[in-house]
mmCIF file of C-alpha atoms in Angstrom:
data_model
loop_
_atom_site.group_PDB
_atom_site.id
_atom_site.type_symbol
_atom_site.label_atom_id
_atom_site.label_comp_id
_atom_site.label_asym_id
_atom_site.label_seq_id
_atom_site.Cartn_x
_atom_site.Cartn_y
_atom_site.Cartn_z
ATOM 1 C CA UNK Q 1 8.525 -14.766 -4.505
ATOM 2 C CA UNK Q 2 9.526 -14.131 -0.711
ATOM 3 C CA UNK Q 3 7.038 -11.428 0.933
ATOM 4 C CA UNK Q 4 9.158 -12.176 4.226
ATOM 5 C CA UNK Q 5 11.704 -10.353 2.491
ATOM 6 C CA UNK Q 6 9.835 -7.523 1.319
ATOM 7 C CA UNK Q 7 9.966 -5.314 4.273
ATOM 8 C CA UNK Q 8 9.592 -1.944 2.654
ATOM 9 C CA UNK Q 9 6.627 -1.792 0.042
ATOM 10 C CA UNK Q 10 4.921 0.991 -1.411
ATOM 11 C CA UNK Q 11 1.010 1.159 -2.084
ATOM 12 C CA UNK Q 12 1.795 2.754 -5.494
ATOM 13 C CA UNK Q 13 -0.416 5.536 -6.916
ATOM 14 C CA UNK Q 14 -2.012 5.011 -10.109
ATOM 15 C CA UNK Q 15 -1.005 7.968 -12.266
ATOM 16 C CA UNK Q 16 -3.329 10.391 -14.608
ATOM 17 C CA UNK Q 17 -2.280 12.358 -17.831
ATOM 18 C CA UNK Q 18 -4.715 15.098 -18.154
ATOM 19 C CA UNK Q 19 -7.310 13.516 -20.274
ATOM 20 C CA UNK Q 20 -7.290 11.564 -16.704
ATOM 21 C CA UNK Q 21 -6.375 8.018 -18.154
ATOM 22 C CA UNK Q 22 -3.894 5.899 -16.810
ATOM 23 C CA UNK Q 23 -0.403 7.648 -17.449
ATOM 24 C CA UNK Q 24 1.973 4.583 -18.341
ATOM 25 C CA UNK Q 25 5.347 6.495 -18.626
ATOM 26 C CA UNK Q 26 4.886 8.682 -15.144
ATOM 27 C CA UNK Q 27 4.257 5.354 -13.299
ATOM 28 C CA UNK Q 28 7.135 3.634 -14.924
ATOM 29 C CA UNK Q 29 9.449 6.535 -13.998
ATOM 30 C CA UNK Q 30 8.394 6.716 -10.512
ATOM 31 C CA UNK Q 31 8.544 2.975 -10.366
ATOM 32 C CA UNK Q 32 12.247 2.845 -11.207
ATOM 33 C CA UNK Q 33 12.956 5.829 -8.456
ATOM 34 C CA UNK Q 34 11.359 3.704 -5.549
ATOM 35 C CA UNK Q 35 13.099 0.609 -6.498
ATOM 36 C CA UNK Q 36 16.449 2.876 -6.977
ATOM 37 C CA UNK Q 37 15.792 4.296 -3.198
ATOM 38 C CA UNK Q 38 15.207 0.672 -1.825
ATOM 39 C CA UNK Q 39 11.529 -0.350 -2.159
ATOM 40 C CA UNK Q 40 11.492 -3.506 -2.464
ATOM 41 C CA UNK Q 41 8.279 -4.548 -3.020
ATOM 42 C CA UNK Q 42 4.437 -3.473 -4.380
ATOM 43 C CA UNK Q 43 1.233 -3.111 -4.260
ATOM 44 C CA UNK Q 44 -0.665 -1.877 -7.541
ATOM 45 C CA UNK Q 45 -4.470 -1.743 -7.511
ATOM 46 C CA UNK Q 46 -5.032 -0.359 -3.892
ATOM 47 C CA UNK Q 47 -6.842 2.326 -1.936
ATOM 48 C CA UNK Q 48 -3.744 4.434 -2.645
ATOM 49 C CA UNK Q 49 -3.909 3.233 -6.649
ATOM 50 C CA UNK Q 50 -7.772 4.647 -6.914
ATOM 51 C CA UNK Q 51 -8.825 0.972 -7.360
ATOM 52 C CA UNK Q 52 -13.030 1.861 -6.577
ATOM 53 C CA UNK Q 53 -12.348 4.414 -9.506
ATOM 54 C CA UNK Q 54 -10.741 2.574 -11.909
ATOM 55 C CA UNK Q 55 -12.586 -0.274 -14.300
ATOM 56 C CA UNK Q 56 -12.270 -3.936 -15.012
ATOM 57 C CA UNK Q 57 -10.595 -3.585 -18.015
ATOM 58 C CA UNK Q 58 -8.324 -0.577 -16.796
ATOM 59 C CA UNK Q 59 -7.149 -2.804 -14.040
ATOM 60 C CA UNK Q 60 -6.445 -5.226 -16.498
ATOM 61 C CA UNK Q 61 -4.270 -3.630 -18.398
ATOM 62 C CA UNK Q 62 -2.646 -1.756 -15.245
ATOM 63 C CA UNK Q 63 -1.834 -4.864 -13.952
ATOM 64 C CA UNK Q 64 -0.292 -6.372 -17.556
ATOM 65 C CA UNK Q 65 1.735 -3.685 -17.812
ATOM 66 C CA UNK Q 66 2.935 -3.398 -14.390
ATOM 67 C CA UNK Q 67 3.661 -6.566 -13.895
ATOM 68 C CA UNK Q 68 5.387 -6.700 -17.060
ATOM 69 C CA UNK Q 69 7.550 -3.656 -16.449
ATOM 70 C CA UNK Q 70 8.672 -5.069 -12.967
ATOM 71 C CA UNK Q 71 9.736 -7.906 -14.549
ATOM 72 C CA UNK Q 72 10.241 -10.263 -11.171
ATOM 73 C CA UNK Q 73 12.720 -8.055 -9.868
ATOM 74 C CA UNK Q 74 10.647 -7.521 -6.688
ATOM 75 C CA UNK Q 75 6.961 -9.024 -5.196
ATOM 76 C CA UNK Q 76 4.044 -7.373 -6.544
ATOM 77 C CA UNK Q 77 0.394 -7.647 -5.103
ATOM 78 C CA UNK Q 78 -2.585 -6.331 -6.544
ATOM 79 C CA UNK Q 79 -5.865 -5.570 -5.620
ATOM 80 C CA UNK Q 80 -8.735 -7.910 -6.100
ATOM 81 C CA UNK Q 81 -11.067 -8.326 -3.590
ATOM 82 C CA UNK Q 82 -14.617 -6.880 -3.530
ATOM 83 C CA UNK Q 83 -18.044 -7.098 -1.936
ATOM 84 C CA UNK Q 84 -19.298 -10.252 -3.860
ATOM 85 C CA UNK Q 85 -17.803 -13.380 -3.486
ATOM 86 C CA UNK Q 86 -18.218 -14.273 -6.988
ATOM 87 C CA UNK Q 87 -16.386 -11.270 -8.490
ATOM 88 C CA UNK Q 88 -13.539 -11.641 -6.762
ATOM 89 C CA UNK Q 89 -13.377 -15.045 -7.344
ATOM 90 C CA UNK Q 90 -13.644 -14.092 -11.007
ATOM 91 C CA UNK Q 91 -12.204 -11.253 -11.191
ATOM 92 C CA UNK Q 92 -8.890 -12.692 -9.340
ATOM 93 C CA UNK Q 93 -8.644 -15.748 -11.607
ATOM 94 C CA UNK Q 94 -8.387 -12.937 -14.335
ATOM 95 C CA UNK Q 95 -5.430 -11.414 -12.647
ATOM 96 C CA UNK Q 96 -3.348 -14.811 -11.669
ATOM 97 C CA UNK Q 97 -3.069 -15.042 -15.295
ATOM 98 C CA UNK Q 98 -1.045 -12.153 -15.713
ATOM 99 C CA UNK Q 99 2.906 -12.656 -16.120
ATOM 100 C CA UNK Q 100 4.293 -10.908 -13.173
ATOM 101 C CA UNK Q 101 1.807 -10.501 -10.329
ATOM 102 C CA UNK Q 102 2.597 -12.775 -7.780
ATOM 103 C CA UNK Q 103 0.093 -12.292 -4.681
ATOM 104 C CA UNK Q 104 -4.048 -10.802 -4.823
ATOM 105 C CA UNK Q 105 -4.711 -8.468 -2.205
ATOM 106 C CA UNK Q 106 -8.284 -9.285 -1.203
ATOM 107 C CA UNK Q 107 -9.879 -6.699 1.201
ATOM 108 C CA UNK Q 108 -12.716 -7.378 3.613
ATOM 109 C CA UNK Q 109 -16.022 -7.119 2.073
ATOM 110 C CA UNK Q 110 -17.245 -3.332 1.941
ATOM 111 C CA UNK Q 111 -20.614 -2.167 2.882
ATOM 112 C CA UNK Q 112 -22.302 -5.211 3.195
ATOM 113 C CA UNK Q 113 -20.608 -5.755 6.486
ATOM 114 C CA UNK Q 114 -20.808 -9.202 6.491
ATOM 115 C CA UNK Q 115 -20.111 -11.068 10.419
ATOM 116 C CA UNK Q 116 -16.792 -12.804 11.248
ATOM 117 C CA UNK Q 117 -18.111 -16.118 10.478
ATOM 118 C CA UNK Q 118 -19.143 -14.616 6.891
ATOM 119 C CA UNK Q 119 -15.353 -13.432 6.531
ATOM 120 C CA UNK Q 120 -14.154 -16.804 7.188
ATOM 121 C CA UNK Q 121 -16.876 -17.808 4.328
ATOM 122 C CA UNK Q 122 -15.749 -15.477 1.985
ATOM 123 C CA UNK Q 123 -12.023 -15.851 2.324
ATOM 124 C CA UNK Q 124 -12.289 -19.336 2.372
ATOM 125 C CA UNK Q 125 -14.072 -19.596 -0.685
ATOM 126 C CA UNK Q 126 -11.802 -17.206 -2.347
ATOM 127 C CA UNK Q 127 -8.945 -19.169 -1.580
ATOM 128 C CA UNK Q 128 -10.191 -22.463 -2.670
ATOM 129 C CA UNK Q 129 -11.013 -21.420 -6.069
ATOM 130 C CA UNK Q 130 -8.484 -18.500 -6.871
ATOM 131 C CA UNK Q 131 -4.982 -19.868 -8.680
ATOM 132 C CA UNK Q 132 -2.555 -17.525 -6.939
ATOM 133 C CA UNK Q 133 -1.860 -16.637 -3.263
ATOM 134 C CA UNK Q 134 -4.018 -14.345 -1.409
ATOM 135 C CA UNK Q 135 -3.203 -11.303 0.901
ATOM 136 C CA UNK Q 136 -6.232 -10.504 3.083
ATOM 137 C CA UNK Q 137 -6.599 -6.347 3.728
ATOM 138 C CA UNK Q 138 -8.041 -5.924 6.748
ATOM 139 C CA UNK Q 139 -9.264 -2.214 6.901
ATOM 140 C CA UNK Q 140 -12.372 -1.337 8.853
ATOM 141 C CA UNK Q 141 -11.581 2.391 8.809
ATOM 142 C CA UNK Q 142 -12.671 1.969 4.912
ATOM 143 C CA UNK Q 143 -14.650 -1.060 5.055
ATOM 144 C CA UNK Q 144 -17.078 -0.346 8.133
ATOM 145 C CA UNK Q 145 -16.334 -3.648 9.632
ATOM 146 C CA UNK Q 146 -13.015 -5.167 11.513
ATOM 147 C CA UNK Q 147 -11.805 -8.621 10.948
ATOM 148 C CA UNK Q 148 -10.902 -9.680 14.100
ATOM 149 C CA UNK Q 149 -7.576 -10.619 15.093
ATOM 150 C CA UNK Q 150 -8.901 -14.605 15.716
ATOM 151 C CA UNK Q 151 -10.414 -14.726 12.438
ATOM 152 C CA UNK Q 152 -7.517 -13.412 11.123
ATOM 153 C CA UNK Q 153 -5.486 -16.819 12.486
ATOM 154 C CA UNK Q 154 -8.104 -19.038 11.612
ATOM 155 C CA UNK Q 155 -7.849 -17.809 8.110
ATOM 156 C CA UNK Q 156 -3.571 -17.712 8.478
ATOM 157 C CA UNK Q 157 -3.845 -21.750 8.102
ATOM 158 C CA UNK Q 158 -5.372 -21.665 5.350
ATOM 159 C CA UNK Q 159 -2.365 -22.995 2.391
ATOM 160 C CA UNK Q 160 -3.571 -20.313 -0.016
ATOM 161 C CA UNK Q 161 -3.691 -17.538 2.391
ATOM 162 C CA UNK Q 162 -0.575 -16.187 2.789
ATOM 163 C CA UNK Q 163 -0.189 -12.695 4.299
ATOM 164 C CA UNK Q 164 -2.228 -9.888 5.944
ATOM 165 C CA UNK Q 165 -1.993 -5.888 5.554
ATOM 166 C CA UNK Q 166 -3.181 -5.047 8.881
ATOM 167 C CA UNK Q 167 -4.659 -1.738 9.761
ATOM 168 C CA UNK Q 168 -5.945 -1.910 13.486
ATOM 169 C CA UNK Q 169 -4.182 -1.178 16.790
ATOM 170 C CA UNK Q 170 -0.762 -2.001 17.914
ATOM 171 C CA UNK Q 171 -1.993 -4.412 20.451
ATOM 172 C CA UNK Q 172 -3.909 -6.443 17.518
ATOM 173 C CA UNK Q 173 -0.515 -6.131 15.617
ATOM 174 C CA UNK Q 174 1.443 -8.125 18.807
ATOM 175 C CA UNK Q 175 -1.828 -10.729 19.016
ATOM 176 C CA UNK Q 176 -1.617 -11.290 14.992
ATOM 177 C CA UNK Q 177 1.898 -11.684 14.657
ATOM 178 C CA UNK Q 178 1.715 -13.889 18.040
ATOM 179 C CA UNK Q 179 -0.861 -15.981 16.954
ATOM 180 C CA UNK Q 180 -0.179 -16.821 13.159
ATOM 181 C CA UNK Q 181 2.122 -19.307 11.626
ATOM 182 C CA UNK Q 182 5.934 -18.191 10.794
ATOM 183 C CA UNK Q 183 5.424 -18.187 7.247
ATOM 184 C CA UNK Q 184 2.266 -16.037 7.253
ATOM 185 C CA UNK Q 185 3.211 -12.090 6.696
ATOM 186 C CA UNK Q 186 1.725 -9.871 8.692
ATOM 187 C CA UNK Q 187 2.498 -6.465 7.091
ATOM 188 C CA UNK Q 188 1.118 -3.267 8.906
ATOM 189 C CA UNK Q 189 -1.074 -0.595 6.837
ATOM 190 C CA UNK Q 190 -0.385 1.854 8.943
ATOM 191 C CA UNK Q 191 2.731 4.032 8.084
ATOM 192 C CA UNK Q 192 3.291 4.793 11.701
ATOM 193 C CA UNK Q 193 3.625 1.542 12.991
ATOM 194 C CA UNK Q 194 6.168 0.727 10.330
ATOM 195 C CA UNK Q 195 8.968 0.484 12.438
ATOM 196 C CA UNK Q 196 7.053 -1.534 15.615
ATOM 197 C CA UNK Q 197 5.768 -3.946 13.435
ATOM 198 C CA UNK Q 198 9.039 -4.963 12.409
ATOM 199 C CA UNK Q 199 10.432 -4.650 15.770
ATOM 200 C CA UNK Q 200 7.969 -6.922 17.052
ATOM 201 C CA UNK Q 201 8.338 -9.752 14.708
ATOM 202 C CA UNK Q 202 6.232 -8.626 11.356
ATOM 203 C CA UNK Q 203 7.503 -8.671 8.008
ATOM 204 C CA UNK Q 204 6.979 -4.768 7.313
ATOM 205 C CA UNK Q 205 4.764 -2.182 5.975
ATOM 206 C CA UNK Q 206 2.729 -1.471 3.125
ATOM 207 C CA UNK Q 207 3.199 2.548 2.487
ATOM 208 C CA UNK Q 208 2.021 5.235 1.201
ATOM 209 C CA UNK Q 209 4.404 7.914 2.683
ATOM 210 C CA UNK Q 210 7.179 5.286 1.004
ATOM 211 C CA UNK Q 211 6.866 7.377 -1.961
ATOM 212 C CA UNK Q 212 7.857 10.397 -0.389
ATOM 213 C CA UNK Q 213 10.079 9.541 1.944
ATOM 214 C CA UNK Q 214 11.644 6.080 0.163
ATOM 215 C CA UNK Q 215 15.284 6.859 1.195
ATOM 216 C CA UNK Q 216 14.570 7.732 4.963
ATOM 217 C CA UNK Q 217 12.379 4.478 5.490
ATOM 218 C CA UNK Q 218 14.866 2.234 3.681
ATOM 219 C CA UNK Q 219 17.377 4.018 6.095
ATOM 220 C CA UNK Q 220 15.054 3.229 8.412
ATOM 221 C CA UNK Q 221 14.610 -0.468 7.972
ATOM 222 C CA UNK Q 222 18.844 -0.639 7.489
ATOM 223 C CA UNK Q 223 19.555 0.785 10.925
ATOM 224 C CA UNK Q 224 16.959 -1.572 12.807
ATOM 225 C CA UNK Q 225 18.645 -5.010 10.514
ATOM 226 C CA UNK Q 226 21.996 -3.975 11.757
ATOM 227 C CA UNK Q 227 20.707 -3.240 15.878
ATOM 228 C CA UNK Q 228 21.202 0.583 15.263
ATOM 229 C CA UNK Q 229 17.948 0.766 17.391
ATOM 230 C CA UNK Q 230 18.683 4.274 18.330
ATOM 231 C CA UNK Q 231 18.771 5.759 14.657
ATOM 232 C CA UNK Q 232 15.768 3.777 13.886
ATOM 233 C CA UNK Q 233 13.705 5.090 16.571
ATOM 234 C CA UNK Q 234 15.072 8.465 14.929
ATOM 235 C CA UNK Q 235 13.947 8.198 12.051
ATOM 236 C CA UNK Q 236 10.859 6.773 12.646
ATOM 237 C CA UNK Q 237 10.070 9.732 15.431
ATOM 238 C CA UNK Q 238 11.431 12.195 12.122
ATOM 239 C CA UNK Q 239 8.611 10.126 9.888
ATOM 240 C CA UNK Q 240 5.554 9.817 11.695
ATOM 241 C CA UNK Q 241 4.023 13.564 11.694
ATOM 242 C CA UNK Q 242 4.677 14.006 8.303
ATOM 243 C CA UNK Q 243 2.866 10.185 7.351
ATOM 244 C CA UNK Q 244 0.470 11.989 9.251
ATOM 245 C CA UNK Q 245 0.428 15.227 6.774
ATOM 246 C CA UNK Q 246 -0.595 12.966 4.216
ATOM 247 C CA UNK Q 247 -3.623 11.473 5.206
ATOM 248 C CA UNK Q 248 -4.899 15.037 6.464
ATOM 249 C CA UNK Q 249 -6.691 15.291 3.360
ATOM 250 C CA UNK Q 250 -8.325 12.083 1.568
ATOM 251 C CA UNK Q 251 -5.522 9.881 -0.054
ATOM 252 C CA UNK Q 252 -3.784 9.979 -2.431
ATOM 253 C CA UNK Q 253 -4.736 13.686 -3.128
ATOM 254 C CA UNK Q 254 -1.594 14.450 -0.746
ATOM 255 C CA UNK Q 255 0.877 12.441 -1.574
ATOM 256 C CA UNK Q 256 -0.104 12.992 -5.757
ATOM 257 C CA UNK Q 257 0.480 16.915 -4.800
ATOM 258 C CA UNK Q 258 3.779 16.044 -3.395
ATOM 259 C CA UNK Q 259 4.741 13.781 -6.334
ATOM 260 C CA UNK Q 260 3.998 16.437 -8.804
ATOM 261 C CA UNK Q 261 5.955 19.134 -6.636
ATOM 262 C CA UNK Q 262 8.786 16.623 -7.428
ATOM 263 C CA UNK Q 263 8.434 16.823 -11.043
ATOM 264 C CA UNK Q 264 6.683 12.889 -11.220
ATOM 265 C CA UNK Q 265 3.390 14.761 -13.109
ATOM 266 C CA UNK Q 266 1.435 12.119 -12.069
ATOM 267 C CA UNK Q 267 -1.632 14.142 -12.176
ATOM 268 C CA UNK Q 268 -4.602 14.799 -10.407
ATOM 269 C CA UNK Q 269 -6.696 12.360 -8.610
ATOM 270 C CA UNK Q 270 -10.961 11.065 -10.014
ATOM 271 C CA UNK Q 271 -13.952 12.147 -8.353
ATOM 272 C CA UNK Q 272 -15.221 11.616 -6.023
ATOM 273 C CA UNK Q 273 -11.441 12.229 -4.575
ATOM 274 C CA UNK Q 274 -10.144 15.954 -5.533
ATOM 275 C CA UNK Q 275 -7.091 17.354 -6.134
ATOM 276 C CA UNK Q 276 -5.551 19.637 -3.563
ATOM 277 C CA UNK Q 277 -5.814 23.597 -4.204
ATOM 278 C CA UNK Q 278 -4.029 26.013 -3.710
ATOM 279 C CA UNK Q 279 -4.774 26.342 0.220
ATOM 280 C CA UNK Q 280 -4.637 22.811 0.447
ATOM 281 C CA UNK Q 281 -1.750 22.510 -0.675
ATOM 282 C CA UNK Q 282 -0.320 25.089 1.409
ATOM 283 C CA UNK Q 283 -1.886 23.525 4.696
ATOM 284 C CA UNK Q 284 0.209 20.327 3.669
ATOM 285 C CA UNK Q 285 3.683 21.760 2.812
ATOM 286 C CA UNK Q 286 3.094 23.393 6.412
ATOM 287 C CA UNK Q 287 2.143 20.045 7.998
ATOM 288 C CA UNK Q 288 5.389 18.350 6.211
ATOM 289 C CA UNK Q 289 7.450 21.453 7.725
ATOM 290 C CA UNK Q 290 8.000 23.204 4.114
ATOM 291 C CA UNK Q 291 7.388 26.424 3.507
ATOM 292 C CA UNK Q 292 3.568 27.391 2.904
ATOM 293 C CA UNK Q 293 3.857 28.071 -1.452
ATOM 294 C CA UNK Q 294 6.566 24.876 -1.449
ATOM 295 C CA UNK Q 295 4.376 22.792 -3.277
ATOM 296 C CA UNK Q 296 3.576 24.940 -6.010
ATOM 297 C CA UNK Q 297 7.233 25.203 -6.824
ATOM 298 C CA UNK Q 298 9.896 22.047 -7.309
ATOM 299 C CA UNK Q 299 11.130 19.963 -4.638
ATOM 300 C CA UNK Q 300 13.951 17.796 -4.170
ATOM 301 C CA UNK Q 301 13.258 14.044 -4.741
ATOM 302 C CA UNK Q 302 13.770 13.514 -0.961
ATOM 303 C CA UNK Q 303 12.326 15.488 1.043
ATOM 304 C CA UNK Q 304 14.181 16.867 4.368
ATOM 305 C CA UNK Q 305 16.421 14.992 7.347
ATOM 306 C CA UNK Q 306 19.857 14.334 8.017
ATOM 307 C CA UNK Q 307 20.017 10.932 7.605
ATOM 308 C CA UNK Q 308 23.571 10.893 10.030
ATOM 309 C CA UNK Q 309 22.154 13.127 12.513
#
């Protein structure tokens, strides 16, 4: 397992049929179309995956079968972490025993809001007692507190903590990546700052637009590997409003209304998230540059660009 390597994963949605239960044979279809369009890596269990919504034992056997259905053909990572130091701890020794998840994704304690010296507490703790590698998410815009960027590389020495998915500003980005040992990740959680995190040293991004738009980042990722600077900048100029588009209403309602515009039927999203209606949906497909009724209708599996332009 190399998350160096993994420079283009997707935060992959956790599909409903429409009893709303997990929907087994939508997730492994749009599984095998990112991987086809050059994703090469995962993260099951997340924000975007309706984690807070889903329970123990769903996650369980989300995690079995996912795991199982990747097969080692690229990283996976999935979510963990809590707000009690205990669970996780549990909770994440439940996990390491599953066949095919390599890395636990451990956010930043919610809503208690613990200090920085409680992070490096938690995390430590965590990491001691947890039998697989640990990812910390750093996400205050969810969490309602920041880890900051020197706790972050006091942690990044740690032997059992082994990567970041960093959502803060680009100037924390350049201290992190500065600051932390070569072999720690730093991957950026922020879809925009896909491309300068990689420019400036980090391993990638963890994305949610990558499920939309898997062929133009992976195009993305090519140009900048081979110094076509130029058509990376492209792309990532072509990218950024419509990453944008999908966050405009809470994730993953957007990118779920997308998916099932493509023909994925991955469903709708729980409460308390809703799925997009009909003038919803029509504020997106304008935001993505489709026409207003496009998502009601069937898309194309990749969605707009000239890649050659």
């Amino acid at each position: 397992m190399n998350l160096q390597a993994a420079d283009f994963m997707v935060a992959i949605i956790t599909p409903f049929d429409e009893n709303n239960q997990i929907n087994y044979p939508a997730l492994d279809r749009l599984t095998d179309h990112l991987l086809e369009k050059g994703a090469n890596g995962f993260v099951i269990g997340g924000t975007t995956g309706e984690t807070p919504t889903l329970s123990h034992d769903e996650k369980l056997a989300l995690y079995k079968h996912f795991g199982a259905y990747v097969h080692g053909r690229v990283p996976v990572i999935a979510g963990t972490g809590s707000n009690n130091t205990a669970e996780t701890i549990a909770f994440t020794n439940e996990v390491a025993e599953i066949d095919g998840i390599d890395v636990a994704l451990v956010v930043v304690p919610p809503y208690n809001k613990p200090n920085q010296r409680g992070m490096i507490a938690h995390f430590t703790k965590v990491a001691d007692e947890v039998n697989i590698p640990v990812m910390i998410y750093n996400i205050p815009g969810r969490t309602g507190v920041k880890m900051e960027v020197s706790t972050l590389v006091e942690l990044s020495h740690h032997e059992n903590i082994v990567a970041v998915k960093q959502c803060a500003s680009l100037t924390e980005m350049q201290a992190l990546i500065d600051q932390t040992p070569d072999d720690f990740a730093v991957f950026s959680g922020e879809d925009a700052q896909a491309l300068f995190t990689k420019v400036i040293g980090g391993a990638g991004v963890i994305s949610v637009a990558g499920h939309v738009y898997p062929t133009q980042m992976r195009t993305m990722y090519d140009a900048l590997d081979r110094g076509d600077v130029a058509t990376a900048g492209r792309l990532q100029r072509w990218l950024t409003p419509k990453m944008a588009a999908l966050f405009m209403f809470p994730s993953p309602s957007p990118v779920k209304a997308v998916l099932n515009a493509q023909g994925f039927e991955v469903g709708g999203c729980r409460l308390p998230i809703v799925t997009l209606n009909t003038e919803e949906k029509s504020q997106l497909a304008t935001a993505l540059g489709l026409e207003a009724h496009a998502l009601e209708g069937a898309l194309p599996l990749d969605l707009g660009g000239d890649l050659n332009a």
